[in-house]
PDB file of C-alpha atoms and ligand atoms in Angstrom:
ATOM      1  CA  MET A   1      85.652 -55.775  49.418  1.00  0.00           C
ATOM      2  CA  HIS A   2      89.072 -57.056  50.396  1.00  0.00           C
ATOM      3  CA  LYS A   3      89.743 -58.207  46.840  1.00  0.00           C
ATOM      4  CA  ARG A   4      88.679 -54.857  45.426  1.00  0.00           C
ATOM      5  CA  ILE A   5      91.046 -52.894  47.691  1.00  0.00           C
ATOM      6  CA  THR A   6      93.893 -55.194  46.732  1.00  0.00           C
ATOM      7  CA  ARG A   7      93.236 -54.670  43.037  1.00  0.00           C
ATOM      8  CA  THR A   8      93.109 -50.890  43.536  1.00  0.00           C
ATOM      9  CA  ALA A   9      96.332 -51.008  45.516  1.00  0.00           C
ATOM     10  CA  VAL A  10      98.077 -53.074  42.837  1.00  0.00           C
ATOM     11  CA  LEU A  11      96.928 -50.643  40.157  1.00  0.00           C
ATOM     12  CA  ALA A  12      98.109 -47.692  42.220  1.00  0.00           C
ATOM     13  CA  ILE A  13     101.542 -49.240  42.782  1.00  0.00           C
ATOM     14  CA  PHE A  14     101.800 -50.123  39.087  1.00  0.00           C
ATOM     15  CA  SER A  15     100.942 -46.517  38.107  1.00  0.00           C
ATOM     16  CA  LEU A  16     103.474 -45.153  40.578  1.00  0.00           C
ATOM     17  CA  VAL A  17     106.212 -47.437  39.244  1.00  0.00           C
ATOM     18  CA  MET A  18     105.422 -46.418  35.669  1.00  0.00           C
ATOM     19  CA  LEU A  19     105.530 -42.753  36.697  1.00  0.00           C
ATOM     20  CA  ILE A  20     108.914 -43.184  38.377  1.00  0.00           C
ATOM     21  CA  VAL A  21     110.286 -45.106  35.378  1.00  0.00           C
ATOM     22  CA  SER A  22     109.092 -42.504  32.885  1.00  0.00           C
ATOM     23  CA  CYS A  23     110.398 -39.639  35.046  1.00  0.00           C
ATOM     24  CA  SER A  24     113.803 -41.155  35.556  1.00  0.00           C
ATOM     25  CA  HIS A  25     114.199 -41.683  31.831  1.00  0.00           C
ATOM     26  CA  GLU A  26     113.135 -38.314  30.563  1.00  0.00           C
ATOM     27  CA  THR A  27     113.100 -35.541  33.121  1.00  0.00           C
ATOM     28  CA  SER A  28     115.461 -36.557  35.853  1.00  0.00           C
ATOM     29  CA  LEU A  29     117.150 -33.201  36.447  1.00  0.00           C
ATOM     30  CA  LYS A  30     115.589 -30.459  38.542  1.00  0.00           C
ATOM     31  CA  ALA A  31     116.266 -26.811  37.758  1.00  0.00           C
ATOM     32  CA  LEU A  32     115.310 -23.641  39.602  1.00  0.00           C
ATOM     33  CA  ILE A  33     115.204 -20.256  37.859  1.00  0.00           C
ATOM     34  CA  VAL A  34     115.737 -17.380  40.300  1.00  0.00           C
ATOM     35  CA  THR A  35     114.193 -14.116  39.099  1.00  0.00           C
ATOM     36  CA  GLY A  36     111.806 -11.336  40.125  1.00  0.00           C
ATOM     37  CA  GLN A  37     114.100  -8.322  39.717  1.00  0.00           C
ATOM     38  CA  ASN A  38     116.037  -7.364  36.618  1.00  0.00           C
ATOM     39  CA  ASN A  39     116.670  -4.369  34.379  1.00  0.00           C
ATOM     40  CA  HIS A  40     115.285  -6.626  31.625  1.00  0.00           C
ATOM     41  CA  ASN A  41     111.938  -8.222  30.841  1.00  0.00           C
ATOM     42  CA  TRP A  42     112.349 -10.995  33.414  1.00  0.00           C
ATOM     43  CA  GLN A  43     108.641 -11.819  33.279  1.00  0.00           C
ATOM     44  CA  ARG A  44     109.169 -13.172  29.775  1.00  0.00           C
ATOM     45  CA  SER A  45     112.825 -14.211  29.874  1.00  0.00           C
ATOM     46  CA  SER A  46     112.239 -16.515  32.852  1.00  0.00           C
ATOM     47  CA  VAL A  47     109.341 -18.230  31.076  1.00  0.00           C
ATOM     48  CA  ALA A  48     111.428 -18.521  27.894  1.00  0.00           C
ATOM     49  CA  LEU A  49     114.309 -20.057  29.880  1.00  0.00           C
ATOM     50  CA  LYS A  50     111.874 -22.527  31.466  1.00  0.00           C
ATOM     51  CA  GLN A  51     110.592 -23.536  28.028  1.00  0.00           C
ATOM     52  CA  ILE A  52     114.129 -23.853  26.642  1.00  0.00           C
ATOM     53  CA  LEU A  53     115.161 -26.185  29.485  1.00  0.00           C
ATOM     54  CA  GLU A  54     111.943 -28.215  29.343  1.00  0.00           C
ATOM     55  CA  LYS A  55     112.323 -28.561  25.568  1.00  0.00           C
ATOM     56  CA  SER A  56     115.529 -30.508  26.245  1.00  0.00           C
ATOM     57  CA  GLU A  57     113.296 -33.163  27.896  1.00  0.00           C
ATOM     58  CA  ILE A  58     115.839 -33.694  30.653  1.00  0.00           C
ATOM     59  CA  PHE A  59     114.857 -30.887  33.044  1.00  0.00           C
ATOM     60  CA  THR A  60     111.841 -30.124  35.153  1.00  0.00           C
ATOM     61  CA  VAL A  61     111.857 -26.441  36.049  1.00  0.00           C
ATOM     62  CA  ASP A  62     110.608 -24.369  38.972  1.00  0.00           C
ATOM     63  CA  ILE A  63     110.733 -20.581  39.207  1.00  0.00           C
ATOM     64  CA  SER A  64     111.576 -18.728  42.423  1.00  0.00           C
ATOM     65  CA  LEU A  65     110.261 -15.151  42.462  1.00  0.00           C
ATOM     66  CA  SER A  66     111.843 -12.566  44.722  1.00  0.00           C
ATOM     67  CA  PRO A  67     109.913  -9.617  46.121  1.00  0.00           C
ATOM     68  CA  ALA A  68     109.826  -6.600  43.801  1.00  0.00           C
ATOM     69  CA  ALA A  69     112.713  -4.118  43.867  1.00  0.00           C
ATOM     70  CA  GLY A  70     112.719  -1.992  46.986  1.00  0.00           C
ATOM     71  CA  GLU A  71     110.459  -4.326  48.957  1.00  0.00           C
ATOM     72  CA  ASP A  72     111.461  -6.222  52.098  1.00  0.00           C
ATOM     73  CA  MET A  73     113.799  -9.048  51.047  1.00  0.00           C
ATOM     74  CA  SER A  74     114.150 -10.610  54.506  1.00  0.00           C
ATOM     75  CA  GLY A  75     111.604 -13.345  53.763  1.00  0.00           C
ATOM     76  CA  PHE A  76     113.265 -14.362  50.490  1.00  0.00           C
ATOM     77  CA  ILE A  77     114.865 -17.536  51.813  1.00  0.00           C
ATOM     78  CA  VAL A  78     115.747 -19.998  49.055  1.00  0.00           C
ATOM     79  CA  ASP A  79     116.699 -23.636  49.629  1.00  0.00           C
ATOM     80  CA  PHE A  80     118.816 -24.617  46.639  1.00  0.00           C
ATOM     81  CA  THR A  81     119.594 -28.142  47.804  1.00  0.00           C
ATOM     82  CA  PRO A  82     116.731 -29.985  45.998  1.00  0.00           C
ATOM     83  CA  TYR A  83     118.059 -28.798  42.620  1.00  0.00           C
ATOM     84  CA  ASP A  84     120.653 -30.018  40.129  1.00  0.00           C
ATOM     85  CA  LEU A  85     120.772 -26.599  38.498  1.00  0.00           C
ATOM     86  CA  ILE A  86     120.170 -22.973  39.466  1.00  0.00           C
ATOM     87  CA  VAL A  87     119.555 -20.513  36.621  1.00  0.00           C
ATOM     88  CA  LEU A  88     120.272 -16.905  37.576  1.00  0.00           C
ATOM     89  CA  ASP A  89     117.946 -14.448  35.831  1.00  0.00           C
ATOM     90  CA  PHE A  90     118.214 -11.886  38.609  1.00  0.00           C
ATOM     91  CA  THR A  91     119.876  -8.543  39.171  1.00  0.00           C
ATOM     92  CA  GLY A  92     118.644  -6.268  41.918  1.00  0.00           C
ATOM     93  CA  ASP A  93     118.420  -5.980  45.683  1.00  0.00           C
ATOM     94  CA  ASP A  94     120.721  -8.000  47.940  1.00  0.00           C
ATOM     95  CA  TRP A  95     119.485 -11.432  48.926  1.00  0.00           C
ATOM     96  CA  PRO A  96     119.263 -12.042  52.672  1.00  0.00           C
ATOM     97  CA  GLU A  97     122.398 -13.497  54.249  1.00  0.00           C
ATOM     98  CA  GLU A  98     120.804 -16.930  54.680  1.00  0.00           C
ATOM     99  CA  THR A  99     120.015 -17.169  50.962  1.00  0.00           C
ATOM    100  CA  ARG A 100     123.490 -15.932  50.021  1.00  0.00           C
ATOM    101  CA  ASP A 101     125.073 -18.534  52.310  1.00  0.00           C
ATOM    102  CA  ASN A 102     122.765 -21.260  50.985  1.00  0.00           C
ATOM    103  CA  PHE A 103     123.796 -20.397  47.434  1.00  0.00           C
ATOM    104  CA  VAL A 104     127.548 -20.409  48.077  1.00  0.00           C
ATOM    105  CA  THR A 105     127.304 -23.695  49.993  1.00  0.00           C
ATOM    106  CA  TYR A 106     125.183 -25.209  47.200  1.00  0.00           C
ATOM    107  CA  VAL A 107     127.819 -24.343  44.581  1.00  0.00           C
ATOM    108  CA  GLN A 108     130.759 -25.388  46.768  1.00  0.00           C
ATOM    109  CA  ASN A 109     129.130 -28.765  47.306  1.00  0.00           C
ATOM    110  CA  GLY A 110     128.821 -29.439  43.581  1.00  0.00           C
ATOM    111  CA  GLY A 111     125.685 -27.619  42.461  1.00  0.00           C
ATOM    112  CA  GLY A 112     125.287 -26.506  38.842  1.00  0.00           C
ATOM    113  CA  VAL A 113     124.651 -22.884  37.853  1.00  0.00           C
ATOM    114  CA  VAL A 114     123.725 -21.054  34.663  1.00  0.00           C
ATOM    115  CA  VAL A 115     124.551 -17.342  34.716  1.00  0.00           C
ATOM    116  CA  TYR A 116     122.261 -15.740  32.171  1.00  0.00           C
ATOM    117  CA  HIS A 117     122.852 -12.340  30.514  1.00  0.00           C
ATOM    118  CA  ALA A 118     122.237  -9.531  33.057  1.00  0.00           C
ATOM    119  CA  ALA A 119     122.903 -11.772  36.068  1.00  0.00           C
ATOM    120  CA  SER A 120     126.513 -10.721  35.456  1.00  0.00           C
ATOM    121  CA  SER A 121     125.606  -7.237  36.646  1.00  0.00           C
ATOM    122  CA  ALA A 122     124.198  -8.428  39.990  1.00  0.00           C
ATOM    123  CA  PHE A 123     125.842  -8.084  43.400  1.00  0.00           C
ATOM    124  CA  PRO A 124     129.087  -6.179  42.632  1.00  0.00           C
ATOM    125  CA  ASP A 125     129.976  -6.196  46.352  1.00  0.00           C
ATOM    126  CA  TRP A 126     129.509  -9.948  47.018  1.00  0.00           C
ATOM    127  CA  PRO A 127     132.979 -11.512  46.513  1.00  0.00           C
ATOM    128  CA  GLU A 128     131.837 -15.160  46.355  1.00  0.00           C
ATOM    129  CA  TYR A 129     129.171 -14.303  43.770  1.00  0.00           C
ATOM    130  CA  ASN A 130     131.776 -12.594  41.607  1.00  0.00           C
ATOM    131  CA  GLU A 131     134.029 -15.652  41.803  1.00  0.00           C
ATOM    132  CA  ILE A 132     131.110 -17.856  40.831  1.00  0.00           C
ATOM    133  CA  ILE A 133     130.177 -15.760  37.752  1.00  0.00           C
ATOM    134  CA  GLY A 134     133.826 -15.241  36.732  1.00  0.00           C
ATOM    135  CA  LEU A 135     133.248 -11.973  34.914  1.00  0.00           C
ATOM    136  CA  GLY A 136     130.759  -9.206  35.585  1.00  0.00           C
ATOM    137  CA  GLY A 137     129.908  -5.676  34.583  1.00  0.00           C
ATOM    138  CA  TRP A 138     128.165  -2.469  35.597  1.00  0.00           C
ATOM    139  CA  GLY A 139     127.193  -1.709  39.218  1.00  0.00           C
ATOM    140  CA  GLY A 140     130.332   0.410  39.667  1.00  0.00           C
ATOM    141  CA  ARG A 141     132.675  -2.423  38.707  1.00  0.00           C
ATOM    142  CA  ASP A 142     136.155  -1.218  37.771  1.00  0.00           C
ATOM    143  CA  GLU A 143     139.756  -2.488  38.043  1.00  0.00           C
ATOM    144  CA  GLY A 144     139.025  -3.466  41.654  1.00  0.00           C
ATOM    145  CA  ALA A 145     136.738  -6.213  40.310  1.00  0.00           C
ATOM    146  CA  GLY A 146     139.578  -7.951  38.430  1.00  0.00           C
ATOM    147  CA  PRO A 147     141.027  -7.916  34.923  1.00  0.00           C
ATOM    148  CA  TYR A 148     139.309  -7.515  31.594  1.00  0.00           C
ATOM    149  CA  VAL A 149     139.484 -10.904  29.866  1.00  0.00           C
ATOM    150  CA  TYR A 150     139.383 -11.289  26.082  1.00  0.00           C
ATOM    151  CA  ILE A 151     140.991 -13.187  23.213  1.00  0.00           C
ATOM    152  CA  GLU A 152     143.805 -11.816  21.080  1.00  0.00           C
ATOM    153  CA  ASP A 153     145.628 -13.829  18.409  1.00  0.00           C
ATOM    154  CA  GLY A 154     144.165 -17.028  19.787  1.00  0.00           C
ATOM    155  CA  GLU A 155     145.364 -16.368  23.345  1.00  0.00           C
ATOM    156  CA  VAL A 156     143.459 -15.392  26.477  1.00  0.00           C
ATOM    157  CA  VAL A 157     144.463 -11.895  27.610  1.00  0.00           C
ATOM    158  CA  ARG A 158     144.037 -10.721  31.200  1.00  0.00           C
ATOM    159  CA  ASP A 159     144.201  -6.959  31.067  1.00  0.00           C
ATOM    160  CA  ASN A 160     144.543  -5.101  34.370  1.00  0.00           C
ATOM    161  CA  SER A 161     144.301  -1.634  32.874  1.00  0.00           C
ATOM    162  CA  PRO A 162     141.965   0.683  34.782  1.00  0.00           C
ATOM    163  CA  GLY A 163     138.476   1.422  33.587  1.00  0.00           C
ATOM    164  CA  ARG A 164     134.824   0.603  33.892  1.00  0.00           C
ATOM    165  CA  GLY A 165     133.531  -2.953  33.773  1.00  0.00           C
ATOM    166  CA  GLY A 166     130.631  -3.724  31.454  1.00  0.00           C
ATOM    167  CA  SER A 167     129.360  -2.148  28.267  1.00  0.00           C
ATOM    168  CA  HIS A 168     127.788  -3.096  24.952  1.00  0.00           C
ATOM    169  CA  GLY A 169     127.335  -1.549  21.565  1.00  0.00           C
ATOM    170  CA  ARG A 170     124.159  -1.444  19.500  1.00  0.00           C
ATOM    171  CA  VAL A 171     122.079  -4.594  19.073  1.00  0.00           C
ATOM    172  CA  HIS A 172     123.157  -6.451  15.935  1.00  0.00           C
ATOM    173  CA  GLU A 173     123.737  -9.908  14.486  1.00  0.00           C
ATOM    174  CA  PHE A 174     127.223 -11.223  15.206  1.00  0.00           C
ATOM    175  CA  LEU A 175     129.365 -14.264  14.595  1.00  0.00           C
ATOM    176  CA  VAL A 176     129.958 -16.540  17.587  1.00  0.00           C
ATOM    177  CA  GLN A 177     133.228 -18.494  17.367  1.00  0.00           C
ATOM    178  CA  ALA A 178     134.157 -21.561  19.373  1.00  0.00           C
ATOM    179  CA  PHE A 179     137.370 -21.232  21.377  1.00  0.00           C
ATOM    180  CA  GLN A 180     137.094 -24.681  23.004  1.00  0.00           C
ATOM    181  CA  PRO A 181     135.255 -26.585  20.229  1.00  0.00           C
ATOM    182  CA  SER A 182     135.803 -29.980  21.861  1.00  0.00           C
ATOM    183  CA  HIS A 183     134.264 -28.973  25.198  1.00  0.00           C
ATOM    184  CA  PRO A 184     131.103 -31.070  25.791  1.00  0.00           C
ATOM    185  CA  VAL A 185     128.914 -27.958  25.487  1.00  0.00           C
ATOM    186  CA  LEU A 186     130.178 -27.222  21.960  1.00  0.00           C
ATOM    187  CA  ASN A 187     131.334 -30.634  20.743  1.00  0.00           C
ATOM    188  CA  GLY A 188     129.636 -31.436  17.421  1.00  0.00           C
ATOM    189  CA  LEU A 189     128.361 -27.919  16.774  1.00  0.00           C
ATOM    190  CA  PRO A 190     129.766 -25.796  13.936  1.00  0.00           C
ATOM    191  CA  GLU A 191     132.792 -23.792  15.095  1.00  0.00           C
ATOM    192  CA  LYS A 192     131.252 -20.516  13.897  1.00  0.00           C
ATOM    193  CA  TRP A 193     127.640 -19.502  13.694  1.00  0.00           C
ATOM    194  CA  MET A 194     125.678 -16.323  13.152  1.00  0.00           C
ATOM    195  CA  HIS A 195     123.772 -15.219  16.240  1.00  0.00           C
ATOM    196  CA  ALA A 196     120.480 -13.318  15.818  1.00  0.00           C
ATOM    197  CA  GLU A 197     120.246  -9.655  16.888  1.00  0.00           C
ATOM    198  CA  ASP A 198     121.526  -9.333  20.429  1.00  0.00           C
ATOM    199  CA  GLU A 199     123.589  -7.167  22.724  1.00  0.00           C
ATOM    200  CA  LEU A 200     127.250  -8.144  22.697  1.00  0.00           C
ATOM    201  CA  TYR A 201     128.615  -7.490  26.170  1.00  0.00           C
ATOM    202  CA  ASP A 202     132.154  -6.139  26.292  1.00  0.00           C
ATOM    203  CA  GLN A 203     134.620  -4.844  28.882  1.00  0.00           C
ATOM    204  CA  LEU A 204     133.449  -7.410  31.432  1.00  0.00           C
ATOM    205  CA  ARG A 205     135.879  -7.820  34.309  1.00  0.00           C
ATOM    206  CA  GLY A 206     136.049 -10.012  37.367  1.00  0.00           C
ATOM    207  CA  PRO A 207     138.153 -12.498  39.337  1.00  0.00           C
ATOM    208  CA  ALA A 208     138.023 -14.937  36.373  1.00  0.00           C
ATOM    209  CA  LYS A 209     139.450 -17.736  38.565  1.00  0.00           C
ATOM    210  CA  ASN A 210     139.131 -21.302  37.264  1.00  0.00           C
ATOM    211  CA  MET A 211     137.416 -19.869  34.192  1.00  0.00           C
ATOM    212  CA  GLU A 212     137.534 -21.118  30.622  1.00  0.00           C
ATOM    213  CA  ILE A 213     136.268 -19.210  27.614  1.00  0.00           C
ATOM    214  CA  LEU A 214     134.244 -21.579  25.402  1.00  0.00           C
ATOM    215  CA  ALA A 215     133.273 -19.073  22.707  1.00  0.00           C
ATOM    216  CA  TYR A 216     133.798 -15.440  21.800  1.00  0.00           C
ATOM    217  CA  ALA A 217     132.578 -12.806  19.384  1.00  0.00           C
ATOM    218  CA  HIS A 218     134.286  -9.823  17.815  1.00  0.00           C
ATOM    219  CA  ALA A 219     132.813  -6.614  19.247  1.00  0.00           C
ATOM    220  CA  ASP A 220     132.994  -4.548  16.083  1.00  0.00           C
ATOM    221  CA  GLU A 221     133.703  -0.860  16.647  1.00  0.00           C
ATOM    222  CA  LYS A 222     131.251   0.039  13.915  1.00  0.00           C
ATOM    223  CA  PHE A 223     128.452  -1.092  16.261  1.00  0.00           C
ATOM    224  CA  GLY A 224     129.993   0.696  19.250  1.00  0.00           C
ATOM    225  CA  GLY A 225     132.023  -2.279  20.511  1.00  0.00           C
ATOM    226  CA  THR A 226     135.575  -2.506  21.836  1.00  0.00           C
ATOM    227  CA  GLY A 227     137.151  -3.944  18.695  1.00  0.00           C
ATOM    228  CA  ARG A 228     138.188  -6.948  20.822  1.00  0.00           C
ATOM    229  CA  ASN A 229     137.200 -10.614  20.798  1.00  0.00           C
ATOM    230  CA  GLU A 230     134.894 -10.708  23.803  1.00  0.00           C
ATOM    231  CA  PRO A 231     133.948 -13.876  25.707  1.00  0.00           C
ATOM    232  CA  VAL A 232     130.292 -14.852  25.238  1.00  0.00           C
ATOM    233  CA  LEU A 233     130.209 -18.398  26.674  1.00  0.00           C
ATOM    234  CA  MET A 234     132.305 -19.370  29.676  1.00  0.00           C
ATOM    235  CA  THR A 235     132.666 -22.099  32.258  1.00  0.00           C
ATOM    236  CA  ILE A 236     133.830 -21.610  35.821  1.00  0.00           C
ATOM    237  CA  THR A 237     134.444 -24.089  38.598  1.00  0.00           C
ATOM    238  CA  TYR A 238     133.934 -23.083  42.223  1.00  0.00           C
ATOM    239  CA  GLY A 239     134.566 -25.716  44.863  1.00  0.00           C
ATOM    240  CA  LYS A 240     132.910 -28.826  43.419  1.00  0.00           C
ATOM    241  CA  GLY A 241     130.393 -26.712  41.489  1.00  0.00           C
ATOM    242  CA  ARG A 242     130.206 -26.153  37.756  1.00  0.00           C
ATOM    243  CA  ILE A 243     129.022 -22.851  36.275  1.00  0.00           C
ATOM    244  CA  PHE A 244     128.009 -22.109  32.692  1.00  0.00           C
ATOM    245  CA  HIS A 245     127.939 -18.372  31.966  1.00  0.00           C
ATOM    246  CA  THR A 246     126.243 -17.047  28.837  1.00  0.00           C
ATOM    247  CA  VAL A 247     126.207 -13.336  28.144  1.00  0.00           C
ATOM    248  CA  LEU A 248     123.754 -13.933  25.281  1.00  0.00           C
ATOM    249  CA  GLY A 249     119.969 -13.671  25.225  1.00  0.00           C
ATOM    250  CA  HIS A 250     119.002 -10.021  25.802  1.00  0.00           C
ATOM    251  CA  ALA A 251     115.286  -9.819  26.593  1.00  0.00           C
ATOM    252  CA  GLY A 252     113.719  -6.527  25.603  1.00  0.00           C
ATOM    253  CA  SER A 253     110.074  -5.654  25.260  1.00  0.00           C
ATOM    254  CA  GLY A 254     107.619  -5.806  22.373  1.00  0.00           C
ATOM    255  CA  ASP A 255     109.102  -6.799  19.026  1.00  0.00           C
ATOM    256  CA  SER A 256     112.651  -6.553  20.318  1.00  0.00           C
ATOM    257  CA  PHE A 257     112.103  -9.317  22.861  1.00  0.00           C
ATOM    258  CA  PHE A 258     112.499 -12.461  20.855  1.00  0.00           C
ATOM    259  CA  PRO A 259     115.427 -12.434  18.410  1.00  0.00           C
ATOM    260  CA  ALA A 260     118.193 -13.184  20.908  1.00  0.00           C
ATOM    261  CA  MET A 261     116.395 -15.783  23.038  1.00  0.00           C
ATOM    262  CA  GLU A 262     114.911 -17.524  19.981  1.00  0.00           C
ATOM    263  CA  SER A 263     118.269 -17.714  18.267  1.00  0.00           C
ATOM    264  CA  ALA A 264     119.068 -21.398  17.760  1.00  0.00           C
ATOM    265  CA  GLY A 265     122.618 -20.828  18.976  1.00  0.00           C
ATOM    266  CA  PHE A 266     121.335 -19.384  22.249  1.00  0.00           C
ATOM    267  CA  VAL A 267     118.730 -22.122  22.743  1.00  0.00           C
ATOM    268  CA  VAL A 268     121.113 -24.994  22.044  1.00  0.00           C
ATOM    269  CA  THR A 269     124.107 -23.680  23.988  1.00  0.00           C
ATOM    270  CA  THR A 270     121.835 -22.871  26.948  1.00  0.00           C
ATOM    271  CA  GLN A 271     120.363 -26.394  26.939  1.00  0.00           C
ATOM    272  CA  ARG A 272     123.792 -27.992  26.618  1.00  0.00           C
ATOM    273  CA  GLY A 273     125.463 -25.619  29.080  1.00  0.00           C
ATOM    274  CA  ALA A 274     122.700 -26.311  31.589  1.00  0.00           C
ATOM    275  CA  GLU A 275     123.156 -30.078  31.305  1.00  0.00           C
ATOM    276  CA  TRP A 276     126.927 -29.760  31.594  1.00  0.00           C
ATOM    277  CA  ALA A 277     126.601 -27.551  34.696  1.00  0.00           C
ATOM    278  CA  ALA A 278     124.153 -30.009  36.266  1.00  0.00           C
ATOM    279  CA  THR A 279     125.998 -33.247  35.453  1.00  0.00           C
ATOM    280  CA  GLY A 280     129.417 -32.592  33.894  1.00  0.00           C
ATOM    281  CA  ASN A 281     128.273 -34.242  30.656  1.00  0.00           C
ATOM    282  CA  VAL A 282     126.133 -33.468  27.636  1.00  0.00           C
ATOM    283  CA  THR A 283     123.892 -36.247  26.316  1.00  0.00           C
ATOM    284  CA  GLN A 284     121.716 -34.100  24.027  1.00  0.00           C
ATOM    285  CA  GLU A 285     121.909 -34.719  20.299  1.00  0.00           C
ATOM    286  CA  VAL A 286     123.313 -32.005  18.070  1.00  0.00           C
ATOM    287  CA  PRO A 287     120.288 -30.470  16.309  1.00  0.00           C
ATOM    288  CA  ALA A 288     119.901 -30.975  12.560  1.00  0.00           C
ATOM    289  CA  ALA A 289     119.030 -27.313  12.038  1.00  0.00           C
ATOM    290  CA  PHE A 290     121.624 -24.818  13.199  1.00  0.00           C
ATOM    291  CA  PRO A 291     122.705 -21.377  12.001  1.00  0.00           C
ATOM    292  CA  THR A 292     125.541 -21.174   9.506  1.00  0.00           C
ATOM    293  CA  GLU A 293     128.441 -18.747   9.378  1.00  0.00           C
ATOM    294  CA  THR A 294     126.371 -16.297   7.362  1.00  0.00           C
ATOM    295  CA  GLN A 295     122.754 -17.101   8.259  1.00  0.00           C
ATOM    296  CA  SER A 296     121.234 -16.807  11.715  1.00  0.00           C
ATOM    297  CA  LEU A 297     118.348 -19.086  12.633  1.00  0.00           C
ATOM    298  CA  ARG A 298     115.454 -18.501  15.003  1.00  0.00           C
ATOM    299  CA  TRP A 299     113.345 -21.219  16.564  1.00  0.00           C
ATOM    300  CA  ASP A 300     109.854 -19.936  17.071  1.00  0.00           C
ATOM    301  CA  PHE A 301     108.647 -22.264  19.804  1.00  0.00           C
ATOM    302  CA  PHE A 302     107.894 -19.965  22.695  1.00  0.00           C
ATOM    303  CA  GLU A 303     104.361 -19.962  24.006  1.00  0.00           C
ATOM    304  CA  GLU A 304     102.838 -16.642  24.996  1.00  0.00           C
TER     305      GLU A 304
HETATM  306 ZN1   ZN B   1     120.456  -6.901  27.836  1.00  0.00          ZN
END
């Protein structure tokens, strides 16, 4: 009996060690997607984001669901501290003060954040949130939110002219162009690639402190855009925290759901931006298949 217990114990310890070894090699980073309210199809976008991060084989991913819009938010207390990365797929009712404070403290202390698409329209009246996302839109944002920021003749322009913050033209394919090609998120990728049909946000404005534009796209007036080179991928630092902000990846419904989130450029920059935000480095290999300057590419790996 004694011998049998010992053998079982040894086997159990061996299994545990193997589990720890395999975990630490492959999925050592923990991410939390915060969602539950959005003017988009968050039910599918949050699952797609989870699959994108898990596909990198370096993240394990949890999802935190808020109450539905209009319901009591007082019990929505989120502890961000166990996570290397928070992915914001939320725009809607104010978080309770404790959750807001937890989030700001998490970022100040070095937490990583991915700001995804419509999260830039959340919380127009929360100053720290707006510093963390760098640029935002909608929700009544105007010149009080900060300058418009865009690229003109290879230079970053901060434009304080009055006007609304946040708009986009019609969904279309557009060329994404690296502005900081040697940044770890973009290093090794082509400097220009065609993005599958998506909304191209323009006229975003915000504090834009400690913000770098990694890539931009020309918002062609023929699709209802500004005619300016609008930032589409950005990094922000806030305290010790690193933030990767992607305006890409509109999630609609039905047939219009997938093109943007399946676009290889979105998938790869989200995986790499997430790793950079979590660790300050990117260890992922550059994929063999990537869109070219003229041909977009979709990766059809999402599970229903
Ligand atoms: Zn959208």
